[in-house]
Coordinates of C-alpha atoms in Angstrom, one line a residue:
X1 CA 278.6 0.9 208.6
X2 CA 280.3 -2.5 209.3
X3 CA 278.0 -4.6 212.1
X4 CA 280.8 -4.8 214.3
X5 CA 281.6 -0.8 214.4
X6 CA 280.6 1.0 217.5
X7 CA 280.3 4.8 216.6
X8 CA 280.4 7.1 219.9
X9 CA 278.1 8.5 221.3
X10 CA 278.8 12.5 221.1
X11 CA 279.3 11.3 217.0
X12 CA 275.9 9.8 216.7
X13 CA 274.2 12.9 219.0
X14 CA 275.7 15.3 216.8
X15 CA 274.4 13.3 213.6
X16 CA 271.0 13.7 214.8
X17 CA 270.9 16.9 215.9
X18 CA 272.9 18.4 212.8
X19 CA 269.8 16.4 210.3
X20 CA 267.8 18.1 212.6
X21 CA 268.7 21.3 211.7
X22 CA 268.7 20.2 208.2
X23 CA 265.6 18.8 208.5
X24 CA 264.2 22.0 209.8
X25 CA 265.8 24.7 207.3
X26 CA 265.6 22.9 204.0
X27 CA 265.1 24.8 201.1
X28 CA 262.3 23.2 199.6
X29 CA 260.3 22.6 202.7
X30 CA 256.7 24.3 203.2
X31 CA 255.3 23.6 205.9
X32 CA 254.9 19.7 206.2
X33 CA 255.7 18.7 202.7
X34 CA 259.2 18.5 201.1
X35 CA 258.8 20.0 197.2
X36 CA 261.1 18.9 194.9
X37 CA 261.6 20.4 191.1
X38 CA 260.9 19.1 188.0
X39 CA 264.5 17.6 186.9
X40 CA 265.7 13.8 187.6
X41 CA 264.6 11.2 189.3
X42 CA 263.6 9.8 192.2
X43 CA 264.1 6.0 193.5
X44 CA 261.0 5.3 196.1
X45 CA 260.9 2.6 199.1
X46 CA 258.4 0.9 201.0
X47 CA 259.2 0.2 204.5
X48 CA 262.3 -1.0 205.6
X49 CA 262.5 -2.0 208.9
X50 CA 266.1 -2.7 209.2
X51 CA 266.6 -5.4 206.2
X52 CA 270.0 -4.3 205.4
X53 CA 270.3 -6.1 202.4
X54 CA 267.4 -3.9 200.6
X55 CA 268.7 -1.1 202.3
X56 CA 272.5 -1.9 200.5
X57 CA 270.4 -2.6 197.3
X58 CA 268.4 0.7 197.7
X59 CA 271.4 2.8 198.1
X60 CA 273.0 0.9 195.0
X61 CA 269.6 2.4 192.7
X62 CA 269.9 5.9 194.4
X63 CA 273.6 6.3 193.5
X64 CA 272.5 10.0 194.9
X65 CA 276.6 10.5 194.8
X66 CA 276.3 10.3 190.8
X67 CA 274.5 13.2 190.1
X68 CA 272.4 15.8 192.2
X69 CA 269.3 15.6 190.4
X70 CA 269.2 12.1 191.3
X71 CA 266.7 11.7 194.9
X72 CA 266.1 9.1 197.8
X73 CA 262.3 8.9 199.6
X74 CA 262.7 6.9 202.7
X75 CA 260.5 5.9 205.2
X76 CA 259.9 3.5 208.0
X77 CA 263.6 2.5 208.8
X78 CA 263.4 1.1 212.3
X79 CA 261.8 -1.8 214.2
X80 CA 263.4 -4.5 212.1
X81 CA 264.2 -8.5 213.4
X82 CA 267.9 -8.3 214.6
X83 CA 267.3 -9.2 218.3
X84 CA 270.1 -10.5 220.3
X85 CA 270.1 -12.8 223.1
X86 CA 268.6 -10.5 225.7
X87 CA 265.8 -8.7 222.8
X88 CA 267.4 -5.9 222.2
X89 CA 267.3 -4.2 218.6
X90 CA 269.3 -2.1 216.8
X91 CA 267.7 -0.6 214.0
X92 CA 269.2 2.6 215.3
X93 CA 272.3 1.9 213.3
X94 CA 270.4 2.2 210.4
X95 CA 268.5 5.4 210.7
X96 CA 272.1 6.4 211.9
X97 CA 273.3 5.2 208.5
X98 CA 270.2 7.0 206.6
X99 CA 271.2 10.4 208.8
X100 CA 274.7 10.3 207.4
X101 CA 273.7 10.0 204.1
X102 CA 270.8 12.4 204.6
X103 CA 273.8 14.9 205.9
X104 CA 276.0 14.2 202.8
X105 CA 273.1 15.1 200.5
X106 CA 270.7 17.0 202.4
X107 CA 268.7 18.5 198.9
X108 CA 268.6 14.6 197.6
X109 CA 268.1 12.2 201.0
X110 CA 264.4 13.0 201.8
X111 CA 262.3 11.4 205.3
X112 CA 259.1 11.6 206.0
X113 CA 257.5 10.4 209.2
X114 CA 256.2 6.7 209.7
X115 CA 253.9 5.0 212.7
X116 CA 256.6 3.4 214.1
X117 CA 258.6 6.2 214.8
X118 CA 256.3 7.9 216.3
X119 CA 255.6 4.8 218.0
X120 CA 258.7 4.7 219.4
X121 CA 258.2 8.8 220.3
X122 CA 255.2 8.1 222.3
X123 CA 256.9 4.7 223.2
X124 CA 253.9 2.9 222.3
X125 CA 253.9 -1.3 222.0
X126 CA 254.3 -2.1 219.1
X127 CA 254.9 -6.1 219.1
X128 CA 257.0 -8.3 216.6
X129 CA 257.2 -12.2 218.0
X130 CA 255.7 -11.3 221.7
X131 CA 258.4 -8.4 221.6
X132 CA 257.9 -4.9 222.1
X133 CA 259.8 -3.6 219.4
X134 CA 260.3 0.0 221.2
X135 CA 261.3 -1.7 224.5
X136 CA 263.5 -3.2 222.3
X137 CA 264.9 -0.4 220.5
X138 CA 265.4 1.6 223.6
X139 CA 267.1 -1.8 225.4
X140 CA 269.9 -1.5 222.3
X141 CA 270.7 1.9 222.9
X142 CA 271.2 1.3 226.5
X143 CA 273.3 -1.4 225.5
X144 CA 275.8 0.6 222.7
X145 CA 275.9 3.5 224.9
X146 CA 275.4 2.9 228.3
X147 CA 275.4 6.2 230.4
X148 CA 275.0 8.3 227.3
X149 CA 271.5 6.4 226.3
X150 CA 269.6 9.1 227.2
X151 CA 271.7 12.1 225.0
X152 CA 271.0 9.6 222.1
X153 CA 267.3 8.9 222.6
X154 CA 266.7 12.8 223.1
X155 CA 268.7 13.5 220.0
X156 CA 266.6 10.7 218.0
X157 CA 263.3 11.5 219.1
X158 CA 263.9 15.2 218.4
X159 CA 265.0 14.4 214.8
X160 CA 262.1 12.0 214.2
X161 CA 259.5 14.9 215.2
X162 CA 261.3 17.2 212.9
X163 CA 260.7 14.8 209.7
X164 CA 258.1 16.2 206.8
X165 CA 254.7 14.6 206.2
X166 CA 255.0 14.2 202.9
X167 CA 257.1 14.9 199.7
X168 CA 255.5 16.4 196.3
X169 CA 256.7 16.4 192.6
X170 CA 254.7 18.4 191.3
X171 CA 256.3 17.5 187.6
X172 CA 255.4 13.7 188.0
X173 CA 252.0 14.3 189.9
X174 CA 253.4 12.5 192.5
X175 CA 252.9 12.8 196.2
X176 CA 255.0 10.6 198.8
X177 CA 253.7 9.6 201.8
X178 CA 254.1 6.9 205.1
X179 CA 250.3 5.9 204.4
X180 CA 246.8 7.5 203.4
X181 CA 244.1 7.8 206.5
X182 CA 241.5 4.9 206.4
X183 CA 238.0 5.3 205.2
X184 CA 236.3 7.1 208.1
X185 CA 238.9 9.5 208.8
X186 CA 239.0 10.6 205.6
X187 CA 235.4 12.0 205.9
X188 CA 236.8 14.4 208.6
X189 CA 240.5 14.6 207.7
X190 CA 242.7 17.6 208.2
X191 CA 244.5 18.3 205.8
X192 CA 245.7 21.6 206.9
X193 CA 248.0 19.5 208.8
X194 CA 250.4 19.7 205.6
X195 CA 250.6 23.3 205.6
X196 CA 251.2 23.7 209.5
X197 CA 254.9 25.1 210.1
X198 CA 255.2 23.1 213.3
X199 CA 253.6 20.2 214.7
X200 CA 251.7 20.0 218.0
X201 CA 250.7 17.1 220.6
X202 CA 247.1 17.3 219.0
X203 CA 248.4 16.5 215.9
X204 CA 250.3 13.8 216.6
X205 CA 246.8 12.2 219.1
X206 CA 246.5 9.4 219.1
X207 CA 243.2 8.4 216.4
X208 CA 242.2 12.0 216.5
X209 CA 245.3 13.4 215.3
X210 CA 245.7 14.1 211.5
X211 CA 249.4 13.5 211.7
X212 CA 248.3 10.3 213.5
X213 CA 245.6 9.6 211.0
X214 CA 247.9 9.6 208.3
X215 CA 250.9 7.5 209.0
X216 CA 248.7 4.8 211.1
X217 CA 245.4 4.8 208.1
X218 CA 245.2 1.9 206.7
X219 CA 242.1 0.4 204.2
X220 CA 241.3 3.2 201.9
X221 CA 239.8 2.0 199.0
X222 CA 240.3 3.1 194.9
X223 CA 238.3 5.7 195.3
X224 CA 239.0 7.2 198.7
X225 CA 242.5 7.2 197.8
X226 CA 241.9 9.1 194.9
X227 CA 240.2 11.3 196.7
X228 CA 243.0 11.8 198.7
X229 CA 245.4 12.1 195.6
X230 CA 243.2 15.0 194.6
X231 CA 243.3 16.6 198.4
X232 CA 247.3 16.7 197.8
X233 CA 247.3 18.1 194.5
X234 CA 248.7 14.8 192.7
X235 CA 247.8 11.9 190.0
X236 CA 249.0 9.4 192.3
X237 CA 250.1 8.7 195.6
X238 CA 252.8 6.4 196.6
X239 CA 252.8 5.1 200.1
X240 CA 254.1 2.4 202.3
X241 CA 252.5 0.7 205.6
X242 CA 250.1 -1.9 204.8
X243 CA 252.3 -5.5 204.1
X244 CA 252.1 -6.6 200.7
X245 CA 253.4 -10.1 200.2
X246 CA 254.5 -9.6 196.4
X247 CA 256.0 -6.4 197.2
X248 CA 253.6 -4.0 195.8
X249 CA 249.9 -3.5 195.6
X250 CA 247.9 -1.0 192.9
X251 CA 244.9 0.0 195.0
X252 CA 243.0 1.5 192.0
X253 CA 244.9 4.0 189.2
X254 CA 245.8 6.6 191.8
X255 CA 247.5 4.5 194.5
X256 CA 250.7 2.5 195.0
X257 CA 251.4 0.4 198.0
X258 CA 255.2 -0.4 198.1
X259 CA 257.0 -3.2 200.6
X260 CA 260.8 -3.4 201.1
X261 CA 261.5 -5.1 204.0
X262 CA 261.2 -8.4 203.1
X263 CA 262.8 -10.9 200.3
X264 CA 260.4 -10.3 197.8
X265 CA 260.5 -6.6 198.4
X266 CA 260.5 -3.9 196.0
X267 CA 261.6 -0.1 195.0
X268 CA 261.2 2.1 192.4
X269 CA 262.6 4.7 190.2
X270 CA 260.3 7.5 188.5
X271 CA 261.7 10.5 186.5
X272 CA 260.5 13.7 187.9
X273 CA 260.1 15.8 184.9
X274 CA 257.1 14.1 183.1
X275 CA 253.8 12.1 184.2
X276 CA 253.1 8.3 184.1
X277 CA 249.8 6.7 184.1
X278 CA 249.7 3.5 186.6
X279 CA 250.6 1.1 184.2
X280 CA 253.2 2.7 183.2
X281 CA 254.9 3.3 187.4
X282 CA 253.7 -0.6 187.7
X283 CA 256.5 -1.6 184.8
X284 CA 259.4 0.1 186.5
X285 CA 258.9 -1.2 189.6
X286 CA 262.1 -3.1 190.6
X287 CA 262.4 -6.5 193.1
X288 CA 265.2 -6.1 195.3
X289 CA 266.4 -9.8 194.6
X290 CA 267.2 -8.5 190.9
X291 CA 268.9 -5.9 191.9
X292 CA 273.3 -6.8 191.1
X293 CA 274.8 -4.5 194.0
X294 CA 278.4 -7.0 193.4
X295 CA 279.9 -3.8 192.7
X296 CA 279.4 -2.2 195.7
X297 CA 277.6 0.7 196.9

């Protein structure tokens, strides 16, 4: 979507509330966790908070329009640094963007839920630069859309509590998540919460909440993380969250830290029908400023 088109509102509302719907009825959905089959591949992002040029690059990987076996894991899309004069930020354009795409190919686009959306849920402060990046958020959409902010915001928020937990390929023994929780919530975690059909306010509580714990945990070590990865049923879980200058981080054998909202960000693209040890994940990991997207995407 060029920077300079304005969709409508009653387009963008419907966007939402149709990947909603999606959201809610997909076929491979149990519960809190998206499964997806043993055939393919899937291309993996870190964070993304609004740099458009990864987020060209990472669609340019996907190519999800090539062939439907093909999958994109996404995560962490809004909150990014295009502020205008007055601090407003429009990282809606590009969950807008992701929705379309999600609603084009609904079995190969996959979400799951990240701390700052349900930051900007709960419309908690988050701060980038002295900003509040929600105030922010919600100052753009009052902006683009004037009287017809709120339908927008309501359609958004709805979508964002629909999103999964995690995603699991079973095949790869992966398991795809926003982050794992930190060290002393993992004595006590939930993890029942993966299996819940619906979500609830306790869930989502704030340090209490296992949804909560998840997407805001941060400082798990090798070994708590692989403790983790056996809780889920996987070899090795790949998450987002925690900044990682070079792009990635391997916390131990069984954990991968990926970054893609920044210059030296990276993604990554996994088969789904066979296993990789750490080693061999770490080699196919791919910086965005390699990536030749000349030809368009």
């Amino acid at each position: 979507m060029p920077d300079d088109y304005q969709p409508p509102a009653e387009q963008v509302v419907e966007a939402f509330e149709a990947a909603r719907e999606e959201l809610q009825l997909h076929p491979n959905r149990k519960g809190q966790v998206i499964d997806l089959p043993a055939e393919g591949s899937a291309v993996f992002s870190g964070d993304l908070h609004d740099n458009r040029t990864n987020w060209r690059k990472l669609k340019h990987v996907a190519r999800v329009a090539d062939d439907s076996s093909r999958h994109l894991l996404l995560h962490e899309l809004i909150h990014g640094d295009h502020f205008d004069d007055e601090g407003r930020e429009d990282s809606w354009r590009m969950l807008f963007e992701a929705v379309e795409l999600f609603l084009d190919f609904p079995e190969q686009v996959h979400f799951v839920l990240a701390n700052h959306d349900l930051a900007q849920i709960h419309g908690e402060g988050i701060s980038k630069g002295g900003l509040s990046v929600c105030e922010a958020f919600t100052g753009a959409l009052k902006r683009d859309f004037g009287g017809d902010k709120g339908r927008v915001e309501v359609a958004i928020v709805e979508f964002l509590l629909a999103l999964p937990l995690g995603v699991r390929m079973s095949g790869a023994g992966l398991f795809f998540c926003h982050s794992v929780p930190g060290e002393e919530e993992l004595d006590a975690f939930d993890y029942d919460v993966f299996a819940r059909e619906t979500l609830g306010g306790p869930d989502y509580r704030r340090k209490v909440g296992p949804a909560y714990q998840l997407i805001w945990g941060r400082g798990a070590g090798p070994d708590r993380a692989a403790e983790f990865a056996d809780a889920v049923g996987a070899d090795i879980v790949i998450t987002g969250h925690q900044p990682q200058a070079t792009g990635y981080k391997r916390n131990g054998d069984r954990h991968l830290i990926l970054a893609s909202d920044h210059t030296r960000g990276v993604c990554l693209e996994l088969p789904l029908d066979k296993k990789l040890d750490m080693d061999a994940i770490e080699s196919r990991i791919q910086p965005f400023v390699a990536i030749d997207d000349s030809g368009g995407t």
